[in-house]
Amino acid sequence: MGLDVVSRTPADVSQDGAVALEARADHAPARARGGAWEGASAEKHFLRYGMMPHMLCPGCGHGIVLDSMLRALARSYETLDDVAFVAGIGCSSRVVGYVDACTLHTTHGRPLTFATGLKLARPDLEVVVVTGDGDGLSIGGNHLIHAARRNIDLTCVLFNNEIYGMTGGQLAPTTIPGAYTSTSPMGNHERPFDAARLVEAAGGTFVARAQSFRTRDFEEIFLRALDHKGFSFVEVMTDCTEYFGRTNRLGNGADLLFSQARADVAIEADLAGRPTLQEVPARPVRPVMEMGVLHESRRQTLEEAMGLVEDGS
Amino acid sequence: MSRVNGSNGKVPARTPPARLEAGNLVVVGVGGQGVILASNLVSQVLLDAGYDVKKSEVHGMSQRGGTVVSHVRFGPEVHSVMVEPGSADWIVAFEWEEGLRSLSYLKPNGVALVSTERRIPPAAMLDHRDQSLKYPALGEVPFGVLALDTFAVAGDAAAAVPAVAQTVLLGALSVLLPFPVEAWQASINAWVPRKALTGNLRAFERGRALAPEVRAAEVAARTAARTVESGPEVVPSASASPVAHNGAKRSRDGVAEHLLPVVRIERSWCKGCDICVAMCPEKCLVLDELDVAVFARPERCTGCQLCALLCPDLAMDVLWVPAGDLTGWLFANEEDRVRAAADPR
Ligand SMILES: Cc1ncc(C[n+]2csc(CCOP(=O)(O)OP(=O)(O)O)c2C)c(N)n1
Ligand code: SF4
Ligand code: SF4
Ligand code: SF4
Ligand SMILES: [Mg+2]
C-alpha cells in the first residue's frame, strides 16, 4: 500500500473508462464505407452524406454530441444496420436524420412510445432514443417516467440545452433560474428539473449526465449506456448558441463551451480579477451539476418480463 | 510576475534557516484552478525568508482546462529555473491525473500532495495513437503520495468559491516547510483578492491541521522499501509523448515512417462558428473572409484533435500523413491558405 487517501477516494470514472477503452480497442474497427472523403475518421462513415451539412445553427452543441455519438458507435459497431434511432421533434431530435442507421422521426414528445413499440416488436434491435429537454421533459415527460418505470431496454439520450431551440427560444422545464428566454423576459423564476434524478426516481436502471464539451467522457458514458440491460438514460448538457446563448449574452459557441466548465470561469473571475463572462450583469450562473454515471442497477426488463427475451436478471 | 520572478544575483540579505538549504517544488493542475497564484504565494514566502527564488511556468493550454505546471526553485543562489525529473522535494497537485502524471519529477524521498479533484480536459486523448494515457492504480502509487480530498477538507471554507478548496494543499505543504504560519498568512494576504481572502485563510488552516497525515507521508517516503537509486515509480510524463515534436512514428513493413498531423476541413460544411479557432491550443486555425475555417499554420499543429472533437459541423478530420506527402495533403486551394494566414481575422 503506497497511498493514504484523506477523506475520500477520487472518482474512479477515468480509471474504469481507461479499462473499458482498452478492452474495446480489440474490437474490429469500423469498416470504411463509401461517401466519406479519403482519410475521414471512422464515425464519418455513419453519416448520411446527402443530408450534410446539417441544419443546426453555427456553434450549436447538438452537432458536437452527434459527432461524439457517432464516434462512440464507430468504436463498437461495423455497421448500424441493427441500430435504430428514434427521435421526437426539436433541433436535438433532428440530428437522427443525419445518422445512417434505421431512423424514425416521430411526433413531439413521443419518441419513447414509438421506440417502446419498436423494441417489443424487434427486441433484437439496439434502440436509441434522441430527445430534447422540451421534447422529453415537457410534452413527453410522462412517457419518460413510464419508460423508466417499465425498465424497457432502450438507451435514451436527452440533449439538454435548457431551452426550446427549434421554436424560438421559449422557457423549458430545464431553464436555469434567472435565465432570459423569449417567454421569460424578466428572467426565469421557476425551478428546473433535475432530469437525471427524475429518471432514477422513476425506475431507470442506468442514469448518467455528461457535457458536450467533455466529448470523450460522453463517448464512454454512451457506450456504457448502450451495453446496459434496461432503461438507460443519458442527459447531455449542450448549448443553444442562437437562443440561449444570445438572449443571455453568453457569447459564441466557444464561450458557451467554456462556460460549461463553469467553475473555471468563476475561479478566474474571483482570483485573477480579470474581466470574464461572470461580470456581465445579471448573467445567470450555470449551477454545478454532478457529472458521470449517477446510478446503475440491474432489474428485470420489460422484454424479459414479457418473455420476449431470455430472462437474465 | 515581476514580484517574484528572477534573481538579481546578489547574496540574499537574510541567511536562510540552516535546516533547509535549498529546495525544488513543482505545482501542477489545470487551467483556472489557481496553480500560478499558488506558486506565486509560495514564492513570496520563500522570498520573504531571504531565499533566492526562481519560478517558471507552462500554461499554454490553460484556458482550455489544459495542464498548468509551475516550477519553483530556491536556495542561496539559483541559476536554472527548471526542476529536473526526479529532483522535486515536493509536488503540489491540484488535480488527480495531473498529479500522477507529474510524479516522475519527485525525488525518491519526496512528498506529493495530490488533490483528488478530477478535471479531465475535453479531449483527454484516450485513443490518441500510442499516446494513450496510463495511470497507476491506487495501490501502485508510490510512497510519499498523499491524496487529499480538498473539498471535503476545506468544507464550508470553499462554499462560496470552490477554487478555494485547493488552498488546503498549501496548508499541508506549509507543514513540510520551516516557516511560521504568519509568513504564509502574510503572503495569502498580499496575493489573494479581498473577496476570496477569508475562505483562503480558513482553507489554509484546515490543510495545516492535517499535519499528522502529512508527516506520516513524509516518513513513509523516507523509509519506503525502495532504493534511492531506482528512483520513483515512473509514470509516463508529458515529455515522453511520442508527438511532442509534432510527429509520430509509424512502422510500415518494418520501416519507420515520419507522420505529420494535417487538419482536413470540409469547407462546404463549415459554418464559421469560430469554435475550432478559439479552441486550438496552437492557434493553427483562422477564419477566412468567407467565415470558413482554414488550417493556416500546419507547422504548429500537434494533432491533438481538439478542433475536430469540438467542431459542431463534423467538418474536420485530423489525418496523419507521411512527411513526404504533406504538400499533396495540404489544401487544394493553397492560395486561400496563404492569404488567410497573412490576414487572420
Ligand atoms: C404537438 C406539438 N406541440 C408543439 C410543437 C412545437 N415544437 C416543436 S419543437 C418544440 C420544442 C423542442 O424543444 P427541445 O426538445 O428542447 O429541442 P431543442 O430544439 O431545444 O433541441 C416545440 C414546442 C410541435 N411540433 N408539436
Ligand atoms: S436554435 Fe439553438 S438548439 Fe436549435 S440549432 Fe440553433 S443553436 Fe441549436
Ligand atoms: S489538431 Fe492541430 S489544428 Fe486541431 S486543435 Fe490540435 S493543434 Fe490545433
Ligand atoms: S468548428 Fe467547425 S464549423 Fe466551426 S469554424 Fe471550425 S470548422 Fe467551421
Ligand atoms: Mg432544448
XYZ file of C-alpha atoms and ligand atoms in Angstrom:
709
model
C 0.000 0.000 0.000
C 1.550 3.242 -1.007
C -1.356 5.588 -0.681
C -3.273 7.361 2.022
C -6.467 8.921 0.900
C -7.630 11.623 3.166
C -11.431 11.772 3.358
C -12.460 10.182 0.085
C -11.061 8.247 -2.840
C -11.079 10.069 -6.159
C -13.880 9.451 -8.616
C -12.882 6.315 -10.463
C -14.690 7.047 -13.689
C -11.498 7.754 -15.557
C -9.815 4.564 -14.479
C -12.867 2.490 -15.345
C -13.060 4.351 -18.607
C -9.467 3.574 -19.449
C -10.025 -0.103 -18.762
C -13.209 -0.192 -20.793
C -11.434 1.504 -23.631
C -8.554 -0.915 -23.673
C -10.987 -3.784 -23.867
C -12.742 -2.115 -26.757
C -9.577 -1.432 -28.673
C -9.654 -5.111 -29.587
C -12.966 -4.735 -31.369
C -12.740 -4.673 -35.105
C -12.535 -1.065 -36.259
C -15.424 0.295 -38.230
C -15.290 -0.763 -41.836
C -14.667 2.091 -44.211
C -17.621 2.655 -46.496
C -18.372 4.893 -49.437
C -19.325 8.523 -49.040
C -16.675 9.978 -46.803
C -13.526 11.594 -48.058
C -10.213 9.845 -48.082
C -8.813 9.504 -44.609
C -12.048 10.584 -42.906
C -12.359 9.328 -39.361
C -14.449 6.229 -38.797
C -17.526 8.000 -37.477
C -17.964 9.932 -40.718
C -18.902 6.670 -42.406
C -22.051 6.568 -40.300
C -23.315 9.875 -41.699
C -25.934 10.333 -44.391
C -23.770 12.302 -46.749
C -26.590 13.564 -48.919
C -28.094 15.313 -45.904
C -24.971 17.219 -44.908
C -24.264 19.952 -43.993
C -26.808 19.692 -41.190
C -29.444 22.310 -40.340
C -28.145 23.274 -36.890
C -27.061 26.863 -36.259
C -23.356 27.798 -36.174
C -21.824 26.605 -32.936
C -24.861 24.577 -31.822
C -23.741 21.998 -29.265
C -26.085 19.353 -30.660
C -23.642 18.844 -33.537
C -20.812 18.090 -31.125
C -22.954 15.483 -29.377
C -23.948 13.947 -32.708
C -20.277 13.616 -33.608
C -19.461 12.069 -30.224
C -22.298 9.565 -30.542
C -21.093 8.505 -33.966
C -17.533 8.262 -32.712
C -18.634 6.017 -29.879
C -20.661 3.843 -32.248
C -17.727 3.589 -34.645
C -15.725 2.089 -31.823
C -18.077 -0.864 -31.335
C -20.146 -1.269 -34.494
C -19.117 -2.130 -38.001
C -22.468 -1.161 -39.438
C -25.542 0.450 -37.960
C -27.898 -1.967 -39.693
C -29.144 -3.330 -36.364
C -29.281 0.014 -34.612
C -32.437 2.120 -34.688
C -32.531 5.793 -33.786
C -35.897 7.186 -32.743
C -36.422 10.893 -32.159
C -39.194 13.358 -31.414
C -39.354 16.966 -32.561
C -36.808 19.675 -31.883
C -33.344 20.638 -33.080
C -31.947 17.866 -30.921
C -34.361 15.290 -32.257
C -33.471 16.440 -35.745
C -29.948 15.040 -35.531
C -31.084 11.445 -36.101
C -31.805 12.443 -39.681
C -28.064 12.551 -40.266
C -27.316 9.092 -38.896
C -27.070 6.333 -41.457
C -28.965 3.819 -39.325
C -32.630 2.816 -39.161
C -34.208 6.091 -38.083
C -37.684 7.177 -37.043
C -38.510 10.856 -36.736
C -41.745 10.770 -34.767
C -44.142 13.243 -33.144
C -43.335 15.821 -30.486
C -42.696 14.221 -27.105
C -43.451 10.680 -28.251
C -40.171 9.107 -29.353
C -40.205 6.805 -26.331
C -43.656 5.471 -27.154
C -42.673 4.721 -30.756
C -39.433 3.206 -29.508
C -41.306 1.040 -26.999
C -43.404 -0.415 -29.795
C -40.360 -0.925 -31.970
C -38.365 -2.622 -29.236
C -41.189 -5.003 -28.312
C -41.669 -5.925 -31.969
C -37.944 -6.258 -32.656
C -36.150 -6.961 -29.356
C -33.035 -7.809 -31.353
C -32.537 -4.167 -32.388
C -30.392 -1.775 -30.405
C -32.800 1.125 -29.981
C -31.512 4.621 -29.213
C -33.908 7.445 -28.475
C -32.739 11.001 -29.066
C -34.826 13.689 -27.436
C -34.552 17.264 -26.196
C -35.331 18.833 -22.861
C -38.562 20.244 -24.274
C -39.422 17.091 -26.153
C -38.539 14.647 -23.413
C -39.379 16.589 -20.266
C -42.357 18.835 -21.040
C -44.678 17.387 -23.642
C -43.030 13.961 -23.328
C -42.385 13.995 -19.594
C -44.979 11.347 -18.857
C -43.624 8.990 -21.460
C -40.167 9.406 -19.991
C -41.101 8.394 -16.457
C -43.174 5.460 -17.676
C -40.418 4.148 -19.929
C -38.141 4.315 -16.888
C -40.740 2.613 -14.705
C -41.122 -0.228 -17.220
C -37.368 -0.582 -17.497
C -37.601 -1.287 -21.189
C -34.191 -1.951 -22.713
C -33.711 1.341 -24.559
C -30.987 3.962 -24.479
C -32.399 7.459 -24.233
C -30.107 10.436 -24.826
C -31.652 13.739 -23.784
C -29.943 16.811 -25.210
C -30.421 19.441 -22.541
C -29.819 22.923 -23.918
C -32.046 24.495 -21.263
C -34.429 25.958 -23.840
C -36.794 25.157 -26.735
C -34.389 25.874 -29.545
C -36.406 24.956 -32.589
C -39.429 27.118 -31.887
C -37.652 30.340 -30.992
C -36.131 30.024 -27.577
C -39.009 29.529 -25.144
C -38.671 28.631 -21.489
C -38.074 24.920 -20.918
C -38.535 22.894 -17.729
C -34.753 22.834 -17.521
C -34.083 26.559 -17.912
C -31.873 27.688 -15.058
C -33.134 30.303 -12.612
C -32.618 33.844 -13.799
C -32.137 32.938 -17.443
C -33.843 35.036 -20.081
C -35.861 33.314 -22.772
C -38.483 34.593 -25.174
C -41.157 33.557 -22.661
C -39.300 34.689 -19.550
C -38.376 38.273 -20.430
C -37.998 39.106 -16.721
C -35.742 36.125 -16.078
C -36.840 32.631 -15.153
C -38.449 32.231 -11.732
C -39.084 28.508 -11.970
C -37.087 25.678 -10.515
C -35.654 23.431 -13.238
C -35.989 19.662 -13.355
C -33.017 17.503 -12.491
C -33.738 15.174 -15.391
C -31.257 12.506 -14.389
C -32.531 12.223 -10.835
C -36.110 12.279 -12.079
C -35.469 9.231 -14.242
C -33.626 7.473 -11.457
C -36.558 8.024 -9.120
C -38.958 6.749 -11.764
C -37.062 3.469 -12.007
C -34.445 3.919 -14.732
C -31.591 1.483 -14.147
C -28.755 3.416 -15.806
C -28.652 7.156 -15.291
C -25.800 9.439 -16.301
C -25.061 13.062 -17.080
C -22.435 14.382 -19.467
C -21.442 17.564 -21.289
C -20.969 18.257 -24.972
C -17.649 19.902 -24.036
C -16.250 16.717 -22.464
C -16.616 14.714 -25.641
C -14.501 11.777 -24.555
C -16.408 11.342 -21.295
C -19.669 11.393 -23.188
C -18.388 8.676 -25.521
C -17.538 6.408 -22.607
C -20.857 7.005 -20.911
C -22.836 6.483 -24.101
C -21.112 3.156 -24.745
C -21.838 2.037 -21.211
C -25.466 3.075 -21.632
C -25.712 1.016 -24.833
C -24.258 -2.011 -23.069
C -26.623 -1.695 -20.116
C -29.634 -4.052 -19.959
C -32.670 -1.990 -19.068
C -33.687 1.641 -19.410
C -30.542 3.750 -19.841
C -30.791 7.490 -19.675
C -28.018 9.911 -20.553
C -28.630 13.611 -20.088
C -26.102 15.607 -22.047
C -25.709 19.328 -21.425
C -25.355 21.152 -24.734
C -25.550 24.742 -25.876
C -28.133 26.565 -27.955
C -25.975 29.365 -29.298
C -28.745 31.022 -31.224
C -31.293 31.486 -28.430
C -29.937 30.574 -25.034
C -26.506 31.992 -25.785
C -27.633 35.177 -27.480
C -30.560 36.005 -25.212
C -28.413 35.642 -22.139
C -25.412 37.371 -23.700
C -23.191 34.394 -23.074
C -21.060 34.855 -26.160
C -20.487 32.499 -29.077
C -20.223 28.719 -29.224
C -16.702 28.671 -27.853
C -17.654 30.923 -24.918
C -20.574 28.667 -24.110
C -18.320 25.634 -24.140
C -16.018 27.399 -21.729
C -18.964 28.223 -19.517
C -19.707 24.515 -19.239
C -16.506 24.349 -17.318
C -18.303 26.932 -15.196
C -16.209 26.560 -12.121
C -13.116 27.535 -14.067
C -14.692 30.796 -15.122
C -15.696 31.573 -11.565
C -12.190 30.945 -10.334
C -10.637 33.167 -12.958
C -13.019 35.934 -12.038
C -12.513 35.657 -8.334
C -8.827 35.138 -8.088
C -7.412 36.954 -11.051
C -9.874 39.833 -11.139
C -9.886 39.645 -14.897
C -12.992 40.641 -16.826
C -14.830 37.462 -17.737
C -18.303 36.435 -18.678
C -19.029 36.326 -14.994
C -19.039 40.094 -14.863
C -21.867 40.551 -17.330
C -24.578 41.940 -15.062
C -27.351 39.560 -14.119
C -25.818 36.734 -16.049
C -27.439 33.502 -14.988
C -24.884 31.210 -13.464
C -24.893 27.613 -14.531
C -25.312 25.510 -11.425
C -22.702 22.938 -10.531
C -24.096 19.575 -11.570
C -22.966 16.072 -10.871
C -21.480 14.510 -13.991
C -20.794 10.898 -14.805
C -22.726 7.722 -14.157
C -25.098 8.636 -11.339
C -26.944 5.368 -10.937
C -26.579 1.834 -12.264
C -28.524 -1.237 -11.213
C -29.987 -4.413 -12.698
C -33.654 -5.269 -12.622
C -35.902 -7.353 -14.850
C -36.600 -5.508 -18.105
C -39.998 -5.284 -19.748
C -38.938 -7.644 -22.541
C -37.694 -10.163 -20.006
C -40.933 -9.935 -18.033
C -42.924 -10.480 -21.219
C -40.842 -13.473 -22.195
C -39.643 -11.830 -25.418
C -36.015 -12.365 -24.493
C -34.333 -14.759 -22.118
C -34.540 -13.550 -18.543
C -31.004 -12.880 -17.375
C -31.889 -10.798 -14.358
C 5.422 38.048 -12.492
C 7.764 40.815 -11.642
C 7.101 40.417 -7.973
C 8.693 37.037 -7.665
C 10.488 36.138 -10.854
C 14.154 36.437 -11.475
C 17.142 36.968 -9.289
C 19.396 39.947 -9.067
C 22.332 37.662 -8.392
C 23.078 39.351 -5.082
C 23.630 37.428 -1.909
C 20.341 37.427 -0.048
C 20.025 39.779 2.878
C 18.883 37.194 5.352
C 20.515 33.784 5.683
C 18.025 31.011 5.159
C 17.449 28.668 8.095
C 20.163 26.024 8.167
C 17.593 23.252 8.203
C 16.557 23.943 4.652
C 19.399 24.864 2.341
C 17.523 24.731 -0.930
C 14.533 23.057 -2.453
C 12.535 22.270 -5.547
C 8.784 22.487 -5.730
C 6.530 21.545 -8.621
C 2.941 22.799 -8.618
C 0.593 21.281 -11.199
C -3.049 21.493 -12.065
C -5.318 22.526 -14.883
C -6.268 25.928 -16.202
C -8.332 28.063 -13.880
C -7.514 26.182 -10.703
C -5.173 28.835 -9.398
C -1.875 26.992 -9.849
C 0.008 30.129 -10.784
C -1.439 32.100 -7.899
C -0.472 29.324 -5.500
C 3.096 29.187 -6.746
C 3.334 32.957 -6.503
C 2.158 32.691 -2.956
C 4.770 30.091 -2.028
C 7.463 32.071 -3.813
C 6.524 35.116 -1.781
C 7.009 33.178 1.462
C 10.400 31.997 0.225
C 11.453 35.473 -0.884
C 10.402 36.917 2.460
C 12.504 34.248 4.161
C 15.513 35.553 2.255
C 15.997 32.893 -0.382
C 16.859 33.443 -3.968
C 13.804 32.125 -5.827
C 13.239 31.270 -9.459
C 9.891 30.346 -10.849
C 8.925 29.163 -14.284
C 5.610 28.075 -15.614
C 3.924 26.436 -18.566
C 0.316 27.330 -19.125
C -0.143 27.185 -22.858
C -3.477 25.391 -22.874
C -4.673 26.680 -19.567
C -7.742 28.453 -20.887
C -8.957 25.180 -22.272
C -8.656 23.373 -18.991
C -5.234 22.153 -20.062
C -2.194 21.449 -17.966
C -0.575 24.183 -15.919
C 2.835 23.475 -14.417
C 4.836 25.800 -12.234
C 8.380 25.081 -11.097
C 9.704 26.888 -8.043
C 13.365 26.552 -7.123
C 15.002 28.247 -4.154
C 18.292 28.343 -2.317
C 21.104 30.763 -1.517
C 21.507 31.304 -5.238
C 19.530 29.660 -8.027
C 20.633 29.557 -11.642
C 18.410 27.184 -13.537
C 14.663 27.741 -13.457
C 13.643 24.200 -14.249
C 13.209 21.323 -11.813
C 14.800 18.214 -13.285
C 12.796 14.976 -13.330
C 13.476 13.042 -10.137
C 14.574 16.112 -8.204
C 11.445 17.701 -6.745
C 11.289 17.696 -2.968
C 7.589 18.430 -3.080
C 4.841 18.218 -5.614
C 1.602 20.025 -5.026
C -1.063 18.849 -7.451
C -4.456 20.479 -7.746
C -5.770 17.738 -9.956
C -5.532 13.974 -9.573
C -4.401 12.963 -13.048
C -2.028 15.886 -13.362
C -0.552 14.900 -10.030
C 0.058 11.328 -11.078
C 1.497 12.456 -14.371
C 3.974 14.692 -12.624
C 5.281 12.052 -10.215
C 8.321 11.481 -12.401
C 9.567 14.800 -11.026
C 9.535 13.551 -7.464
C 12.710 12.655 -5.579
C 12.737 9.152 -4.132
C 12.131 10.625 -0.694
C 9.952 13.482 -1.880
C 6.360 14.104 -0.888
C 3.484 14.693 -3.277
C 0.322 16.321 -2.003
C -2.306 15.469 -4.562
C -5.878 16.668 -4.652
C -8.373 14.017 -5.649
C -10.282 16.573 -7.653
C -10.600 15.263 -11.163
C -10.785 17.522 -14.188
C -10.202 15.707 -17.396
C -9.608 18.019 -20.320
C -12.281 17.792 -23.016
C -10.143 15.677 -25.238
C -8.147 13.531 -22.885
C -6.716 11.721 -25.855
C -7.833 8.303 -24.689
C -7.228 6.701 -28.031
C -4.623 9.038 -29.380
C -2.367 6.595 -31.168
C 0.151 5.082 -28.811
C -0.061 8.125 -26.597
C -2.926 6.621 -24.586
C -2.670 7.778 -21.031
C -1.877 5.192 -18.399
C -2.104 5.949 -14.740
C -1.001 3.786 -11.877
C -3.816 2.116 -9.980
C -4.388 3.422 -6.465
C -2.392 0.588 -4.939
C 0.583 1.241 -7.211
C 1.021 4.866 -6.331
C 4.463 5.375 -4.780
C 5.097 6.060 -1.150
C 5.061 9.677 -0.185
C 1.939 10.456 -2.141
C -0.773 11.919 0.000
C -4.165 12.030 -1.695
C -6.342 14.775 -0.309
C -9.996 15.318 -0.925
C -9.543 19.034 -0.793
C -13.266 19.777 -0.991
C -14.051 17.579 1.980
C -11.155 19.015 3.950
C -11.997 22.612 3.097
C -15.679 22.079 3.868
C -17.581 25.330 4.199
C -14.412 27.369 3.642
C -14.881 26.659 -0.055
C -18.633 27.018 -0.085
C -18.659 30.382 -1.822
C -15.694 29.916 -4.150
C -14.984 26.252 -4.923
C -11.441 27.002 -6.102
C -10.534 27.982 -2.576
C -10.534 24.295 -1.633
C -7.125 23.898 -3.248
C -5.588 26.193 -0.664
C -5.840 23.191 1.651
C -2.826 21.863 -0.255
C -0.787 24.922 0.631
C -1.727 24.447 4.266
C -0.485 20.881 4.028
C 2.685 21.997 2.245
C 3.346 24.511 4.997
C 3.738 21.584 7.411
C 6.771 20.450 5.425
C 8.464 23.842 5.176
C 10.064 25.541 8.182
C 8.280 28.861 8.041
C 5.970 30.338 10.649
C 2.288 30.345 9.897
C 2.328 34.169 9.937
C 4.609 34.206 6.903
C 2.057 32.181 4.947
C -0.824 34.303 6.112
C 1.013 37.442 5.077
C 1.598 36.032 1.618
C -2.041 34.991 1.256
C -2.993 38.496 2.333
C -0.725 40.005 -0.268
C -1.786 37.829 -3.195
C -5.398 36.812 -2.778
C -8.146 39.242 -3.783
C -10.247 40.575 -0.898
C -13.409 38.666 -1.564
C -11.710 35.276 -1.510
C -9.431 36.093 1.401
C -11.301 34.706 4.399
C -12.111 31.465 2.595
C -8.481 31.036 1.603
C -7.176 31.662 5.102
C -9.594 29.137 6.547
C -8.852 26.520 3.917
C -5.151 27.035 4.568
C -5.692 26.468 8.268
C -7.580 23.248 7.629
C -4.804 21.980 5.387
C -2.230 22.830 8.020
C -4.275 20.910 10.555
C -3.546 17.763 8.533
C -0.007 17.818 9.943
C -0.171 14.223 11.252
C -1.141 12.795 7.849
C 1.388 14.962 6.037
C 4.186 13.975 8.390
C 3.221 10.324 8.022
C 3.521 10.630 4.246
C 6.933 12.234 4.677
C 8.093 9.421 6.935
C 6.688 6.808 4.570
C 8.590 8.382 1.691
C 11.859 8.341 3.633
C 11.569 4.819 4.964
C 9.923 3.236 1.983
C 11.346 -0.071 0.929
C 12.724 1.138 -2.332
C 16.266 2.056 -3.162
C 17.094 5.646 -3.733
C 18.871 4.778 -6.958
C 15.858 3.171 -8.572
C 14.028 6.463 -8.392
C 10.320 6.908 -8.020
C 7.980 4.674 -9.926
C 7.923 6.005 -13.416
C 4.694 7.111 -14.928
C 4.633 8.495 -18.434
C 5.425 12.162 -18.291
C 4.203 14.710 -20.738
C 7.639 14.932 -22.266
C 7.586 11.242 -23.128
C 4.746 11.811 -25.558
C 5.571 10.473 -28.993
C 4.125 13.546 -30.679
C 5.961 16.069 -28.581
C 7.805 17.168 -31.664
C 4.785 17.370 -33.909
C 5.248 13.991 -35.428
C 4.606 10.333 -34.783
C 6.462 7.308 -35.981
C 4.551 4.657 -37.797
C 6.069 1.474 -38.994
C 5.097 0.237 -42.423
C 6.600 -3.138 -43.293
C 9.031 -2.608 -40.513
C 10.292 0.670 -41.943
C 9.763 3.613 -39.633
C 7.995 6.482 -41.274
C 7.573 10.017 -40.018
C 3.952 11.129 -39.875
C 2.663 14.670 -39.555
C -0.777 15.859 -38.479
C -2.938 17.580 -41.053
C -6.376 19.004 -40.416
C -8.733 18.459 -43.305
C -11.656 20.855 -43.363
C -14.785 20.201 -45.393
C -15.334 23.798 -46.455
C -18.888 23.258 -47.606
C -19.898 22.060 -44.129
C -18.144 24.692 -42.035
C -20.431 27.407 -40.667
C -17.678 29.622 -39.308
C -18.748 29.222 -35.684
C -15.201 30.011 -34.516
C -15.091 27.114 -32.038
C -12.070 25.437 -33.617
C -10.256 28.767 -33.947
C -10.841 29.568 -30.278
C -10.067 26.085 -29.037
C -6.905 25.223 -30.973
C -4.126 25.472 -28.400
C -1.573 26.171 -31.099
C -3.624 28.768 -32.989
C -3.310 26.805 -36.217
C -6.735 27.748 -37.493
C -8.219 31.020 -38.728
C -11.457 32.054 -40.414
C -11.065 33.381 -43.914
C -13.070 36.257 -45.389
C -15.958 33.889 -46.117
C -16.011 32.837 -42.463
C -14.742 29.391 -43.284
C -12.067 27.756 -41.168
C -8.634 27.381 -42.738
C -5.740 25.263 -41.470
C -3.396 28.190 -41.792
C -0.392 27.152 -39.726
C 0.145 23.436 -40.244
C 3.655 23.591 -38.851
C 2.327 24.295 -35.383
C -0.252 21.502 -35.269
C 0.318 18.774 -32.702
C -2.567 16.627 -33.887
C -4.331 16.990 -30.567
C -7.746 16.680 -32.280
C -9.395 19.264 -30.090
C -10.673 21.103 -33.161
C -12.173 18.005 -34.737
C -13.714 16.795 -31.483
C -15.469 20.088 -30.865
C -16.473 21.078 -34.400
C -20.288 21.043 -34.278
C -20.491 20.606 -38.027
C -18.359 17.476 -38.281
C -16.334 19.407 -40.812
C -12.881 18.456 -39.586
C -10.621 15.435 -39.540
C -7.126 15.161 -38.212
C -5.127 12.958 -40.530
C -1.603 11.716 -40.060
C 0.253 11.742 -43.317
C 3.784 10.733 -44.231
C 6.034 13.769 -44.101
C 6.908 13.317 -47.768
C 3.264 13.505 -48.887
C 2.460 16.572 -46.830
C 2.177 19.150 -49.561
C -0.196 16.930 -51.509
C -2.461 16.787 -48.488
C -2.443 20.450 -47.756
C -5.121 22.312 -49.436
C -6.098 22.141 -52.997
C -6.521 25.852 -52.686
C -3.120 26.816 -51.443
C -3.827 30.469 -52.234
C -6.628 30.551 -49.671
C -4.341 29.248 -47.037
C -1.587 31.728 -47.685
C -3.989 34.664 -47.831
C -5.762 33.633 -44.633
C -2.504 33.116 -42.798
C -1.328 36.558 -43.836
C -4.535 38.243 -42.752
C -6.166 36.320 -39.903
C -9.450 37.758 -38.711
C -47.627 18.704 -30.555
C -46.639 19.778 -30.805
N -46.587 20.825 -29.958
C -45.659 21.791 -30.149
C -44.763 21.704 -31.189
C -43.773 22.816 -31.385
N -42.441 22.427 -31.023
C -41.567 21.978 -31.901
S -40.045 21.685 -31.270
C -40.553 22.219 -29.749
C -39.632 22.304 -28.580
C -38.410 21.490 -28.735
O -37.577 21.722 -27.652
P -36.426 20.710 -27.303
O -36.961 19.340 -27.268
O -35.746 21.213 -26.089
O -35.475 20.773 -28.560
P -34.319 21.794 -28.947
O -34.832 22.459 -30.185
O -34.099 22.728 -27.827
O -33.147 20.936 -29.228
C -41.886 22.604 -29.779
C -42.618 23.119 -28.616
C -44.872 20.601 -32.050
N -44.035 20.455 -33.076
N -45.794 19.657 -31.831
S -31.935 27.056 -32.380
Fe -30.488 26.540 -30.774
S -30.709 24.346 -30.476
Fe -31.632 24.849 -32.455
S -29.997 24.538 -33.965
Fe -29.984 26.686 -33.382
S -28.481 26.785 -31.733
Fe -29.054 24.656 -31.952
S -5.258 19.122 -34.093
Fe -3.891 20.785 -34.703
S -5.269 22.336 -35.516
Fe -6.539 20.929 -34.340
S -6.667 21.836 -32.312
Fe -4.949 20.397 -32.278
S -3.160 21.644 -32.769
Fe -4.968 22.819 -33.380
S -15.555 24.409 -35.548
Fe -16.199 23.514 -37.496
S -17.911 24.754 -38.179
Fe -16.886 25.901 -36.554
S -15.444 27.247 -37.651
Fe -14.338 25.379 -37.121
S -14.551 24.041 -38.921
Fe -16.082 25.649 -39.088
Mg -33.995 22.141 -25.837
